[in-house]
Coordinates of C-alpha atoms in Angstrom, one line a residue:
Chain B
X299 CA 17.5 -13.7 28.5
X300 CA 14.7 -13.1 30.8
X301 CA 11.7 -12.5 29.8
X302 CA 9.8 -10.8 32.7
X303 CA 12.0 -8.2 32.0
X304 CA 11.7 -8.0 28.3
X305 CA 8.1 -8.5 29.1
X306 CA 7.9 -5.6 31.8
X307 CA 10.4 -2.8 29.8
X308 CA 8.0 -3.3 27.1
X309 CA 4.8 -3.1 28.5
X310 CA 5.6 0.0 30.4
X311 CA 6.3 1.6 27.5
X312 CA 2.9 0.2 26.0
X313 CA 1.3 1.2 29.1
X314 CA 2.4 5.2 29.0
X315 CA 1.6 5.2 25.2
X316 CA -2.2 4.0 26.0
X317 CA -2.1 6.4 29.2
X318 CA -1.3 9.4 26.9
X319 CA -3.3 9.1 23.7
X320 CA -6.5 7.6 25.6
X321 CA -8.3 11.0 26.4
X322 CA -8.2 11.3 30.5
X323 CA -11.2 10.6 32.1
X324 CA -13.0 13.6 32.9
X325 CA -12.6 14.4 29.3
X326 CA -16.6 15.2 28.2
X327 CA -17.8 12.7 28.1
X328 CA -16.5 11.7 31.0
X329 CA -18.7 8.6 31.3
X330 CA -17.7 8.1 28.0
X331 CA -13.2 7.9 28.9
X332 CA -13.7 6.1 31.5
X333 CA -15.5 3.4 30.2
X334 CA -12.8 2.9 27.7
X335 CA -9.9 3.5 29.9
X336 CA -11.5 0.6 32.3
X337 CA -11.3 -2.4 29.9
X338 CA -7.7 -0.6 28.4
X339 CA -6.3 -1.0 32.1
X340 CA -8.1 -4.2 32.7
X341 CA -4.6 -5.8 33.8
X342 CA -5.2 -7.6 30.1
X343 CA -2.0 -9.5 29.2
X344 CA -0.7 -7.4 26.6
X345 CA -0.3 -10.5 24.1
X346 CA -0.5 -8.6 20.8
X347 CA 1.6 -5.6 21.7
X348 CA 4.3 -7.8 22.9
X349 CA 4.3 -10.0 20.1
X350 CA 4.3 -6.6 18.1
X351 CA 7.4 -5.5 19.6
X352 CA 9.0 -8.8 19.3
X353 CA 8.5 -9.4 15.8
X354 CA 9.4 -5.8 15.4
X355 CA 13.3 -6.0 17.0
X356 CA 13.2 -9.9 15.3
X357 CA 13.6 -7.6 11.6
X358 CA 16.2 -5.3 13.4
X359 CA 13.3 -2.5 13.7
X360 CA 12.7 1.0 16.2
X361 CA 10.5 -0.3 19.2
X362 CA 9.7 3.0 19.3
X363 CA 8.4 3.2 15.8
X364 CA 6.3 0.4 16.4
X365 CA 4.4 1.6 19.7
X366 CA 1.4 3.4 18.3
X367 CA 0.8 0.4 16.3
X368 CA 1.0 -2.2 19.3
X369 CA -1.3 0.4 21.2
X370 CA -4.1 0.8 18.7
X371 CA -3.9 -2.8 18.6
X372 CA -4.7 -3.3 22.2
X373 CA -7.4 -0.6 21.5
X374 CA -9.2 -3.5 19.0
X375 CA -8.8 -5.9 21.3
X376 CA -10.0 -4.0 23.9
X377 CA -12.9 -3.0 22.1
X378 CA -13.5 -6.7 20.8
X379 CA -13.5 -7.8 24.3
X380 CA -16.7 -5.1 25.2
X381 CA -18.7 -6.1 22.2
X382 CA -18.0 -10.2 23.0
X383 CA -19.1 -9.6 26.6
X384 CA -22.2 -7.8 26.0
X385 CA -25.8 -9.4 27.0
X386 CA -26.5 -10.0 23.4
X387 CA -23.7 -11.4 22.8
X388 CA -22.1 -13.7 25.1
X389 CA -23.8 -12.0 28.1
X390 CA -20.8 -12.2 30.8
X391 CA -20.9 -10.7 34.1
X392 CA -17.6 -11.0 34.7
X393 CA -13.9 -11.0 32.9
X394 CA -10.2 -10.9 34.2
X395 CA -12.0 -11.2 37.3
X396 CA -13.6 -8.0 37.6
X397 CA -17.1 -6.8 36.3
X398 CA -17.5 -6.3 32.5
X399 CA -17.6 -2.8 31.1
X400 CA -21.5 -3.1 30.4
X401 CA -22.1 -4.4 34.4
X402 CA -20.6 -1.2 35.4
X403 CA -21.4 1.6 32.9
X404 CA -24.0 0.1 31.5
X405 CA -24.8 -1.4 28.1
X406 CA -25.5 1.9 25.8
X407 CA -21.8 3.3 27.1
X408 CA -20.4 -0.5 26.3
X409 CA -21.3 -0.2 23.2
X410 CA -20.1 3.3 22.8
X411 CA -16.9 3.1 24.8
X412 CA -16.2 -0.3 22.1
X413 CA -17.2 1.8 19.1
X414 CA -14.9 4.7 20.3
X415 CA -11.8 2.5 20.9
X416 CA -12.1 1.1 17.5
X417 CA -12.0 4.8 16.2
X418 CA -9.0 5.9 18.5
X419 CA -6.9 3.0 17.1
X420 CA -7.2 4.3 13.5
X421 CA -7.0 7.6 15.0
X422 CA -3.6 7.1 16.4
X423 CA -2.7 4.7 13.2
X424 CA -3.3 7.8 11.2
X425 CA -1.3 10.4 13.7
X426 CA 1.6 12.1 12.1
X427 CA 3.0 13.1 15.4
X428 CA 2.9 10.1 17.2
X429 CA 4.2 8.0 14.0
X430 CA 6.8 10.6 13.6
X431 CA 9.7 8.6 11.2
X432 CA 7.0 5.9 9.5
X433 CA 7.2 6.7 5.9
X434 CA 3.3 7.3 5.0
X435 CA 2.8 4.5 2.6
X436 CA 3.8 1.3 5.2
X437 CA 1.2 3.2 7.6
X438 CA -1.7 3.1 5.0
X439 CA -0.6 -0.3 4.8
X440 CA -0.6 -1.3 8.6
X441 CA -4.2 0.5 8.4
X442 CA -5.4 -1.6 6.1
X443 CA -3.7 -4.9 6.7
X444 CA -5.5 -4.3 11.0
X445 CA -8.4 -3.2 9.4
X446 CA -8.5 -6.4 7.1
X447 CA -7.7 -9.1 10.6
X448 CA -10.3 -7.0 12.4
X449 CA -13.3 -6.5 10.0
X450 CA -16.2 -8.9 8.3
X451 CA -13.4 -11.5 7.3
X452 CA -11.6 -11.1 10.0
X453 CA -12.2 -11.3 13.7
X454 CA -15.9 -10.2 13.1
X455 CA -16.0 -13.3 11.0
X456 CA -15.2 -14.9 13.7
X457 CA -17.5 -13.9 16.7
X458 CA -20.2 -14.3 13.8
X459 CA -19.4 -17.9 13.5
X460 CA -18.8 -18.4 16.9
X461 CA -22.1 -17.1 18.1
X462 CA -23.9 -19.2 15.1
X463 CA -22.4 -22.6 16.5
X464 CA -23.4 -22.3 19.8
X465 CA -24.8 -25.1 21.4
X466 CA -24.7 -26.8 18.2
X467 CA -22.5 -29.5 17.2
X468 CA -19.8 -28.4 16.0
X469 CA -16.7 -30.2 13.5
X470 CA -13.2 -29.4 13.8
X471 CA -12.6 -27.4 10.1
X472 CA -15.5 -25.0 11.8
X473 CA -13.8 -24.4 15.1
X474 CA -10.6 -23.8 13.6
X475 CA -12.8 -21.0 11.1
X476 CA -13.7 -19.5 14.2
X477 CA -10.5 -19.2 16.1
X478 CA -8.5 -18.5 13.0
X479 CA -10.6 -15.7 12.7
X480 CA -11.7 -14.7 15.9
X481 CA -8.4 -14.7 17.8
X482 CA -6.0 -15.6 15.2
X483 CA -6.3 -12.9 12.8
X484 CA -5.2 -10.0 15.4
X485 CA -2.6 -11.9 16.8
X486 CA -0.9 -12.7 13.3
X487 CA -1.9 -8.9 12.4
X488 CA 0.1 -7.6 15.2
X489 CA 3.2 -9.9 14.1
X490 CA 3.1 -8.7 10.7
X491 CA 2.5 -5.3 11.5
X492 CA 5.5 -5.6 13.2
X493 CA 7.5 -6.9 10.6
X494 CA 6.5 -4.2 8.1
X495 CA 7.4 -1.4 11.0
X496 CA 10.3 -2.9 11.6
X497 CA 11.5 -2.8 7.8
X498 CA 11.8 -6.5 7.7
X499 CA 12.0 -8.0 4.2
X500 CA 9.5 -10.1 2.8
X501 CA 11.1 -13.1 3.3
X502 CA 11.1 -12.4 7.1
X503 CA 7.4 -11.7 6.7
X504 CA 6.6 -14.6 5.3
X505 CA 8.8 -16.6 8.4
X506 CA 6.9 -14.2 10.8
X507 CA 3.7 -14.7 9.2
X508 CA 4.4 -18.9 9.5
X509 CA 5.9 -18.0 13.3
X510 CA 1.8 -16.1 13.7
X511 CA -0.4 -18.7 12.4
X512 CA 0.8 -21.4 15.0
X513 CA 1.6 -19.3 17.4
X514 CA -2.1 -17.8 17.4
X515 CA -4.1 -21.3 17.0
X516 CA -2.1 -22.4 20.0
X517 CA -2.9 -19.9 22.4
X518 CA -6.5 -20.9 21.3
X519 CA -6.1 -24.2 22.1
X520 CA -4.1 -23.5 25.7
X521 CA -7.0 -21.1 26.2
X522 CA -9.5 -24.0 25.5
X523 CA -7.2 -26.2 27.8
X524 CA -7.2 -23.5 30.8
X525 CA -10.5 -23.3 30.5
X526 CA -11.0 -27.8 31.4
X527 CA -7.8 -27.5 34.6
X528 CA -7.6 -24.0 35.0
X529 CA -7.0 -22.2 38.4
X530 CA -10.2 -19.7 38.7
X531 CA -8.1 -17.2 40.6
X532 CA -5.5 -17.0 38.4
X533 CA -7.9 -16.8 35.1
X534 CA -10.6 -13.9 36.6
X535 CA -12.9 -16.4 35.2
X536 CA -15.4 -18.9 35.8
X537 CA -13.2 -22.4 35.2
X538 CA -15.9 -24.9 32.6
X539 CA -17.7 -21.8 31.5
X540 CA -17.3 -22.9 27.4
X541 CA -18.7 -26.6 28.5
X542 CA -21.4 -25.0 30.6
X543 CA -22.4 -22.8 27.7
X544 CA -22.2 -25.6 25.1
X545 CA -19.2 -23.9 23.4
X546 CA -17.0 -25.8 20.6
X547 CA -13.3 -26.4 22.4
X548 CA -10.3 -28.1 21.0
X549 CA -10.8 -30.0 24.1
X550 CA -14.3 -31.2 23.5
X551 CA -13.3 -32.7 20.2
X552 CA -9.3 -33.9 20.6
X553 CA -9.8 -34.4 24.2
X554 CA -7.6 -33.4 27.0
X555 CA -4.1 -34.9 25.9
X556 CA -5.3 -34.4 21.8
X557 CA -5.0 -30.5 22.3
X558 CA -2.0 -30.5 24.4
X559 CA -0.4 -32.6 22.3
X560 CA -1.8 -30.3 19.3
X561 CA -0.5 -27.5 21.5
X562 CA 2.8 -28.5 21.4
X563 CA 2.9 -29.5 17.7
X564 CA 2.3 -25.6 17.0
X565 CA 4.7 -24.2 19.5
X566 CA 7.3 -26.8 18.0
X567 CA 6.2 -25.3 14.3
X568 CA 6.1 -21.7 15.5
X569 CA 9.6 -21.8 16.7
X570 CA 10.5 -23.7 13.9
X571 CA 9.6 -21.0 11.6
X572 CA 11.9 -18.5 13.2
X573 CA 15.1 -20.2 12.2
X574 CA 15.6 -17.6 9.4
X575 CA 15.6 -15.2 11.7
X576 CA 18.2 -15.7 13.8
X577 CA 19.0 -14.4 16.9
X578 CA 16.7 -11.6 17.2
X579 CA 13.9 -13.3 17.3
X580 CA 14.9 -15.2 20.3
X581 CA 11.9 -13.1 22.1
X582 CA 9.3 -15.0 19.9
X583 CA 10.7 -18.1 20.8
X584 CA 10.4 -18.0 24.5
X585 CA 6.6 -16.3 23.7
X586 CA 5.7 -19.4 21.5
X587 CA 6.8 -21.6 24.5
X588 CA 5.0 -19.0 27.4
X589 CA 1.8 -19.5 25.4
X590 CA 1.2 -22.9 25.4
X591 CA 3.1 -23.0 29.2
X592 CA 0.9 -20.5 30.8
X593 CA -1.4 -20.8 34.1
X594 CA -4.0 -17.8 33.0
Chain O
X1095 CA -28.2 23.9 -13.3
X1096 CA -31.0 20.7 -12.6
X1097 CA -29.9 19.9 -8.6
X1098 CA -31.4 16.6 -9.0
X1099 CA -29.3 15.7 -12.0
X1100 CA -26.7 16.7 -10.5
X1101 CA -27.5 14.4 -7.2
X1102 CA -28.5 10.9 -9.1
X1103 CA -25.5 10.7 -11.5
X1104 CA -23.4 11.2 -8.7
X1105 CA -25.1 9.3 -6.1
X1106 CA -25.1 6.2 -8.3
X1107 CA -21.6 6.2 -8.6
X1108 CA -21.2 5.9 -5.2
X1109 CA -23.7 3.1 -5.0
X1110 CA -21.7 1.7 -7.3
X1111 CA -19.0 1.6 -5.5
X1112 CA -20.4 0.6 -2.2
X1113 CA -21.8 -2.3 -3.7
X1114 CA -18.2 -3.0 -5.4
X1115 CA -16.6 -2.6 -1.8
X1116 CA -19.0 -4.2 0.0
X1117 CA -18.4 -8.3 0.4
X1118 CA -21.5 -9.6 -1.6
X1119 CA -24.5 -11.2 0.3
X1120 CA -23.4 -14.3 0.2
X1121 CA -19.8 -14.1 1.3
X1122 CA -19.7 -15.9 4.8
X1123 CA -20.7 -15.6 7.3
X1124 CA -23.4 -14.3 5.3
X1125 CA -25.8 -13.1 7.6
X1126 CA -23.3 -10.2 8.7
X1127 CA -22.6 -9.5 5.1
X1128 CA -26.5 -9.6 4.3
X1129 CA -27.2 -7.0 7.7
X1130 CA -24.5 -4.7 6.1
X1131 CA -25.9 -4.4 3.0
X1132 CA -29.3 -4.1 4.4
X1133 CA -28.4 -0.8 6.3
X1134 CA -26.4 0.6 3.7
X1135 CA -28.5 0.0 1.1
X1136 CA -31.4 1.4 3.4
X1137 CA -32.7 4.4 0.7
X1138 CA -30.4 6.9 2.7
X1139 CA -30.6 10.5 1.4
X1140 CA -26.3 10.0 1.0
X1141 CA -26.2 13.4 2.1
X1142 CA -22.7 13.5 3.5
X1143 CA -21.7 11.7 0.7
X1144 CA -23.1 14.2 -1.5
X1145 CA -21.5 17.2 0.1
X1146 CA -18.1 15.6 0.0
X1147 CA -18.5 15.2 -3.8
X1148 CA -19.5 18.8 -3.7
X1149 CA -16.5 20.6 -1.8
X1150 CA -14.2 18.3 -3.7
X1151 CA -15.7 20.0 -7.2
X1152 CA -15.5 23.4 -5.5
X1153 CA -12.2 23.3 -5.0
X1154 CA -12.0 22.0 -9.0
X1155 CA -11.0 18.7 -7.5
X1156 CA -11.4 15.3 -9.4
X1157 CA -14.7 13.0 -8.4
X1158 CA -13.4 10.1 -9.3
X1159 CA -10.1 10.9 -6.2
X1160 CA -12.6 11.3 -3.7
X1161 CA -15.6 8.3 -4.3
X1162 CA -14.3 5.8 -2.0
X1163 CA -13.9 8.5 1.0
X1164 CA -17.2 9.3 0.0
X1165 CA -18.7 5.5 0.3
X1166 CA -16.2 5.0 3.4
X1167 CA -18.2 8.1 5.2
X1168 CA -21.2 6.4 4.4
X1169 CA -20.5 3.1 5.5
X1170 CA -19.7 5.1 8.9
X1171 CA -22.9 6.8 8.8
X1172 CA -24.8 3.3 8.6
X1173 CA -22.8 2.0 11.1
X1174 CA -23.8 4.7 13.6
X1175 CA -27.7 4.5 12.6
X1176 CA -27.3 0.5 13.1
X1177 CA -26.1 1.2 16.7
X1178 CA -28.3 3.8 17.6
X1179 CA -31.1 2.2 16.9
X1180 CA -30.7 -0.8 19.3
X1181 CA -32.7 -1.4 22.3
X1182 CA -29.7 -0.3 24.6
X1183 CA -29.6 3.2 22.4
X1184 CA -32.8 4.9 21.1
X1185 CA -34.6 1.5 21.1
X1186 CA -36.5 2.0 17.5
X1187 CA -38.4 0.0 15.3
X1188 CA -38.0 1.5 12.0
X1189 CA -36.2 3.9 10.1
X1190 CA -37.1 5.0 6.7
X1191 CA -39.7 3.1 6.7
X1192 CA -37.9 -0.2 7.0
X1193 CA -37.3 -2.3 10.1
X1194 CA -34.5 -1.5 12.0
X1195 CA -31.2 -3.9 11.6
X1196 CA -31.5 -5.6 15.0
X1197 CA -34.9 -6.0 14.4
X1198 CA -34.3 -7.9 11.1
X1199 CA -30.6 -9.6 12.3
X1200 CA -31.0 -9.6 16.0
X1201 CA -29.3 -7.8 18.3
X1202 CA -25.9 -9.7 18.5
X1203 CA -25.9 -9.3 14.6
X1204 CA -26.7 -5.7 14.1
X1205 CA -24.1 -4.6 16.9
X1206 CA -21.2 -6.6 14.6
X1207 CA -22.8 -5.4 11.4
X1208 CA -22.1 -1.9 12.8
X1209 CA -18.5 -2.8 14.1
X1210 CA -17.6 -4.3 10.5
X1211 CA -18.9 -1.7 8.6
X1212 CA -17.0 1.0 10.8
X1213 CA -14.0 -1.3 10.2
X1214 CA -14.7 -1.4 6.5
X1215 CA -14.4 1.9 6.4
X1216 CA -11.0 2.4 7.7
X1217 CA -10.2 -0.7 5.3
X1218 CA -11.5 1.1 2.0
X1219 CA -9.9 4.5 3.3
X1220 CA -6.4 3.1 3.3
X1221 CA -7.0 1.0 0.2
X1222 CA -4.4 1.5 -2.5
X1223 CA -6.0 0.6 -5.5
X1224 CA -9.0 2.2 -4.4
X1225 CA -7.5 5.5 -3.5
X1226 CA -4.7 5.1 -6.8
X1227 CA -3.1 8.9 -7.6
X1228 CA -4.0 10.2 -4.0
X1229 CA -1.0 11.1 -1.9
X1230 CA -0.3 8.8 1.0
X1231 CA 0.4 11.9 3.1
X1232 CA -3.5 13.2 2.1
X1233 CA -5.0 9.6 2.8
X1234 CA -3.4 9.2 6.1
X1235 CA -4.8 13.1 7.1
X1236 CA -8.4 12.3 5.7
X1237 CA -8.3 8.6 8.1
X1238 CA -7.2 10.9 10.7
X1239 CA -9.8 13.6 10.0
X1240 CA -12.9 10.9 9.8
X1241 CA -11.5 9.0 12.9
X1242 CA -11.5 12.5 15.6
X1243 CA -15.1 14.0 13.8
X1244 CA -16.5 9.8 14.3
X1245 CA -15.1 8.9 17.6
X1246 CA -15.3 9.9 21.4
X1247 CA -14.2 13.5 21.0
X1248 CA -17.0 13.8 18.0
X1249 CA -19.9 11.7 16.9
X1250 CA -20.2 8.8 20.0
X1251 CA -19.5 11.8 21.8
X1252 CA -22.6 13.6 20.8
X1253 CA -24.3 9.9 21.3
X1254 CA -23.3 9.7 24.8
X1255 CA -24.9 12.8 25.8
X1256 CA -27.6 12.5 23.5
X1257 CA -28.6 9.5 26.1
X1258 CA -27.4 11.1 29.4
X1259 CA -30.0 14.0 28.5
X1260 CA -33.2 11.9 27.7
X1261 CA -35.6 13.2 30.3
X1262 CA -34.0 16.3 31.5
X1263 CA -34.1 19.5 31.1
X1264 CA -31.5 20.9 28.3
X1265 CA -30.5 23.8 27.5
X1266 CA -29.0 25.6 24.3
X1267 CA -25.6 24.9 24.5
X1268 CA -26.0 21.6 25.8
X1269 CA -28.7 21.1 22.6
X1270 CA -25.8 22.4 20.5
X1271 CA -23.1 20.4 21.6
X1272 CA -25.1 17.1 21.1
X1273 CA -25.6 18.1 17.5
X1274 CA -22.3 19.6 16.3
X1275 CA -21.3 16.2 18.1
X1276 CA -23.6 13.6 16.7
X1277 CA -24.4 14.8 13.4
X1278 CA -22.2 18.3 13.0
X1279 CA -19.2 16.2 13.0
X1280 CA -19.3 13.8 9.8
X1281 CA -21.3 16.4 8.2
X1282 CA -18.2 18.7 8.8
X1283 CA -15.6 15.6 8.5
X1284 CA -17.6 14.8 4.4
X1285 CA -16.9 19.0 3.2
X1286 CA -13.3 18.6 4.9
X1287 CA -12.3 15.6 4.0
X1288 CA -14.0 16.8 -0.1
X1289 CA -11.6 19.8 0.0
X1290 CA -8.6 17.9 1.3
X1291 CA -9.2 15.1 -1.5
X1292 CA -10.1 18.1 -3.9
X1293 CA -6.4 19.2 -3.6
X1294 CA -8.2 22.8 -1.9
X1295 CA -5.9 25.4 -0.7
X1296 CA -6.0 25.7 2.8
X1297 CA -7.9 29.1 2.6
X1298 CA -10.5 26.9 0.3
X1299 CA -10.8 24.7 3.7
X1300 CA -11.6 27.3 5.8
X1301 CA -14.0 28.1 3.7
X1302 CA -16.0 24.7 3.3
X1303 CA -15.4 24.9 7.5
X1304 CA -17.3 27.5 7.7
X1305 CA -20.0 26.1 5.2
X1306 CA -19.7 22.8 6.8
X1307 CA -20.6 24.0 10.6
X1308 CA -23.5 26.1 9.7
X1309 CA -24.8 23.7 6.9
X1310 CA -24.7 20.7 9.7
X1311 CA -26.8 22.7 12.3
X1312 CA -29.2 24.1 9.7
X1313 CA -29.4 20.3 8.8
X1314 CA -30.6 19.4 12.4
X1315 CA -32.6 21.7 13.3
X1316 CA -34.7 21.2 10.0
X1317 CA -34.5 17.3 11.2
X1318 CA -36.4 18.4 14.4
X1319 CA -38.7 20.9 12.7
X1320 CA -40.0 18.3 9.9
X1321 CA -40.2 16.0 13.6
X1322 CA -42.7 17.8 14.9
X1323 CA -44.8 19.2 10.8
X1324 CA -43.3 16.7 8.8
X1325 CA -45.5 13.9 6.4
X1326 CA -45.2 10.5 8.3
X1327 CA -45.3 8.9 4.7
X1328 CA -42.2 10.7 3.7
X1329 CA -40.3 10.9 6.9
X1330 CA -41.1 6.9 6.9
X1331 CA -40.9 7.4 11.0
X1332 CA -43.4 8.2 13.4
X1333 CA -44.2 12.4 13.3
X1334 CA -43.6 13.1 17.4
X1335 CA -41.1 10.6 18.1
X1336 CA -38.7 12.9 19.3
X1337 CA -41.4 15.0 21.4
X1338 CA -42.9 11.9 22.9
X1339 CA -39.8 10.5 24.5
X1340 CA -38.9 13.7 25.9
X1341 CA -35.7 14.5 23.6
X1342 CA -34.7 17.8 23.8
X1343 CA -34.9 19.5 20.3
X1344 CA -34.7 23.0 19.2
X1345 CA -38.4 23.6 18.6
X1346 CA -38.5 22.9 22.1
X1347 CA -36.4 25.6 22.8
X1348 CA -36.5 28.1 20.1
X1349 CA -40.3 27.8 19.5
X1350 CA -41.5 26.1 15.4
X1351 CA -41.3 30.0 14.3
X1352 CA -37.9 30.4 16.1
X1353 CA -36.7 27.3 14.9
X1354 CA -37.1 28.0 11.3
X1355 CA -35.9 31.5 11.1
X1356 CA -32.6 30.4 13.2
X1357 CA -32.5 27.1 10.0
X1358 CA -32.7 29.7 7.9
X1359 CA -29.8 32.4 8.9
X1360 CA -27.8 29.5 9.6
X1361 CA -28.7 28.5 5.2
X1362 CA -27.5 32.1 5.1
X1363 CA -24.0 32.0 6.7
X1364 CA -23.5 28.9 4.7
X1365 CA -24.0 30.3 1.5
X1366 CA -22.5 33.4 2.3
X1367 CA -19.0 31.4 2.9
X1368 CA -18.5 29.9 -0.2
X1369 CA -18.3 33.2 -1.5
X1370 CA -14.7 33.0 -2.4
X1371 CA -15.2 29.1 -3.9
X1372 CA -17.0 31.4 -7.2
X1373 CA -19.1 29.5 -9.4
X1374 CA -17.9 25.9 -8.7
X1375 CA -19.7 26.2 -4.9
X1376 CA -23.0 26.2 -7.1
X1377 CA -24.1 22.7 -6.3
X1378 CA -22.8 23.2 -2.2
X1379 CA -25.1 26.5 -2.5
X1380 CA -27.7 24.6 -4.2
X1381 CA -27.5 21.7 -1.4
X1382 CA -27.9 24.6 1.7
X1383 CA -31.2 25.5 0.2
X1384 CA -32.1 21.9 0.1
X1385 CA -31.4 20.8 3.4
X1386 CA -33.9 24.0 4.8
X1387 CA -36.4 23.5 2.5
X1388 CA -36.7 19.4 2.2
X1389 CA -39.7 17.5 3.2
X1390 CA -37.8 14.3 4.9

C-alpha cells in the first residue's frame, strides 16, 4: 500500500472538515478566527488525526464517523502548541518555520485564539449534526476519555513538569512523566478514540491502546533525536534548541545510538501489538515505522 | 421565603462537589492542582451556579441532575477570570481581595491552571457517574450549549473586543455586544443549561431565555455602577478601576442616573418573564432583585 496516498486521501478530508467547522475569518472577531485558523493551517503533520483514522478502519469502522473527532483533536493540539510557545512559557519566536501565533497577533489573541480552539473541539465533539450516526453515549465517552489525555493529568501534566525541570537535572522515570503526558497522552487518545468510533471491541482496544503507548514515546524520542542531526529546513526549527535551552532529551541521557536503539525497540513493540488485528491495521504499521524513520 | 437560606444550602453543595471533582492539592504536579483550587476556591459570589440551580427548580427539575453542570460552569468561570487577569489581558493584581493567580503561581502556571480547569469542565460534563439518570442525548446538548456561549462566537469573543476597545471611543451597541459576549453568555448558557437539565418544556426555555438575557445585562451594568459608588472593602478591588484605564462602561454612556434606571427595567423584563414558570420562579425572581440591588 502506499502511504502518501492513504496519508493525502485522509488528510484532505481532515483538512475540509477543519476548513468548515472553524468559523471563516472575518467572522467577529475577526482577529480572533484568524488567529486560530493560522496555527490550524500551520502545514502541522496531522499525526493524531491520521492515527485516528487508522486505528479507526484497523476495527472495521466509518472514516467518516470518526472525522469530527480527528478534527477536534487537531484543534487541542493546535491549541497546546499556542499555549507551549507563549513568552511565559517556552517563549519561541518561531515554529514549523513560520512566526508563532503570539509574534504575529499578539500575546492576549494567543491566548485567546488557544482558549477558543480548546472550546470548538468539545463544541464539535458535542455536534449532533456533524456526529450524525454516533450513538450519544460512545460520544460522552470520547468527550471525556480527550478531556481526561488533555487536562491536569494529562498533557497539562505534562507541560507542568516539563517547565518545572528545566534547566535542572533531570532522571529518566521524570522525562518519560513528561512525554508520557505531554505528547503521549493525545496521541494514545486519538488511537483510542478511534477504536471506540470505529466499534472496535475491547480486546482491539486494549491491542490499540499497547500499539499507542510505544508508538507515542517513540515519536518523542525521534523528536528528541531530530532535534541532535536534524535538517533545520526540513524541521521549521532551530536544530539544538532543547540542548541550548537545557531541556531533558532521551538523547542527553541514552545518548545518540541509546535512543535510536530505544526508538526501534518501540516501533518493533508497537507493531508487535497489532498482530491481533490483522490486516486492517496495516496503516498503523507503516505509521509506527514513518515515526521513528522521519526527517522532520 | 429566606433568599439567603436558600443560597448557602445550595451553594455548599456545590462546593462540595467542586472540591470532590477537583484533583486534591497535592495530586502532582501539585502546583497546578494547588493554582486551580486557589481560583476556584476564590470566595466567588457562584452566581451562575446559582441561577442554574434556580431554572432547574423552576422547571420542577431535580438539584441533585444538575450540580455537576453547575460546578463544571464554575470551573469555566474561574478559568476565564485566571486568564483575564494576566499581564497580556487586563494586567490585575487582585481580585476579591486576593492576589491574582499569576501573581501567586506565575504566569506560565496560571495560563495552564486556566487551560485545565476549562478542560476539567468538559471532563466532569461528560462524566457518567457524575451525571448518573441524565440522558446522554441532554448531556451531549448542555457540552454543546456551554462550549458556543464559552468560546469564540461567545465569551473569548466578548474578551477579544473587550481588549480591541481599551482606549477608544465605544459606543452602545459595541458596549452591548462585549457584555452579552463576555459575561451575557455563561450567564445565559447557567439558566439554559438549568432548564435543559430540569427536563423544562421548550416553552419553559424560552422563558428562562428571556430571563437569562435581561438578568445578564442588568448584572453588568450594576458591575459598572457599584465600579464607579461601590465600597472598595466589599468590592475587594480598587473603586475606578474601570474608569481609570479608560474601559468603556455604561455609566460612561448612559450617565450613574441613566445607568440605574436602564439596571432596573432590564430587573423588570426579567421578572416579568418567568411569569408563566408560577411559583417555582420565586428564587430566579428573588435573584433579579439581588443582582440590582447588591453591594459587590
Amino acid at each position: 500500500m502506499d502511504l502518501k496516498n492513504y496519508f493525502e486521501e485522509r488528510l484532505s478530508r481532515v483538512d475540509r472538515l477543519l476548513d468548515a467547522c472553524l468559523p471563516k475569518e472575518d467572522t467577529l472577531p475577526a482577529s480572533l478566527h484568524k488567529a486560530m485558523r493560522y496555527s490550524v493551517f500551520a502545514g502541522g503533520k496531522r499525526i493524531r488525526p491520521i492515527l485516528m483514522i487508522a486505528a479507526c478502519e484497523a476495527v472495521g469502522g466509518d472514516v467518516a464517523k470518526v472525522l469530527p473527532a480527528a478534527c477536534a483533536m487537531e484543534m487541542v493540539h493546535a491549541y497546546s502548541l499556542i499555549h507551549d510557545d507563549l513568552p511565559a512559557m517556552d517563549d519561541d519566536d518561531f515554529r514549523r518555520g513560520r512566526p508563532t501565533n503570539h509574534r504575529v497577533f499578539g500575546e492576549a489573541n494567543a491566548i485567546l485564539a488557544g482558549d477558543a480552539l480548546l472550546t470548538e473541539a468539545f463544541i464539535l465533539l458535542s455536534n449532533p449534526e456533524s456526529n450524525r450516526g454516533v450513538p450519544a453515549e460512545t460520544l460522552l465517552r470520547v468527550i471525556h476519555l480527550i478531556g481526561r489525555c488533555a487536562g491536569s493529568l494529562g498533557m497539562v501534566a505534562g507541560q507542568v513538569v516539563d517547565m518545572e525541570s528545566e534547566g535542572t537535572e533531570v532522571d529518566l522515570p521524570t522525562l518519560e512523566y513528561i512525554h508520557t503526558h505531554k505528547t503521549g497522552a493525545l496521541i494514545l487518545a486519538s488511537i483510542q478514540t478511534g477504536a471506540l468510533l470505529g466499534g472496535g471491541s475491547e480486546a482491539a482496544l486494549a491491542a490499540l491502546t499497547r500499539y499507542g503507548e510505544a508508538s507515542g514515546l517513540a515519536f518523542q524520542l525521534t523528536d528528541d533525536i531530530l532535534d541532535v542531526v536534524g535538517d533545520q529546513e526540513v524541521l521549521g526549527k532551530d536544530v539544538g534548541s532543547d540542548l541550548a535551552r537545557g531541556k531533558a532529551t532521551y538523547v542527553a541521557l541514552l545518548g545518540l545510538e541509546g535512543a535510536r536503539l530505544r526508538a526501534r525497540e518501540l516501533r518493533d513493540l508497537a507493531v508487535a501489538a497489532l498482530a491481533p488485528l490483522g490486516e486492517g491495521a496495516e496503516p498503523l504499521r507503516r505509521i509506527a515505522h514513518y515515526i521513528v524513520d522521519r526527517s522532520s
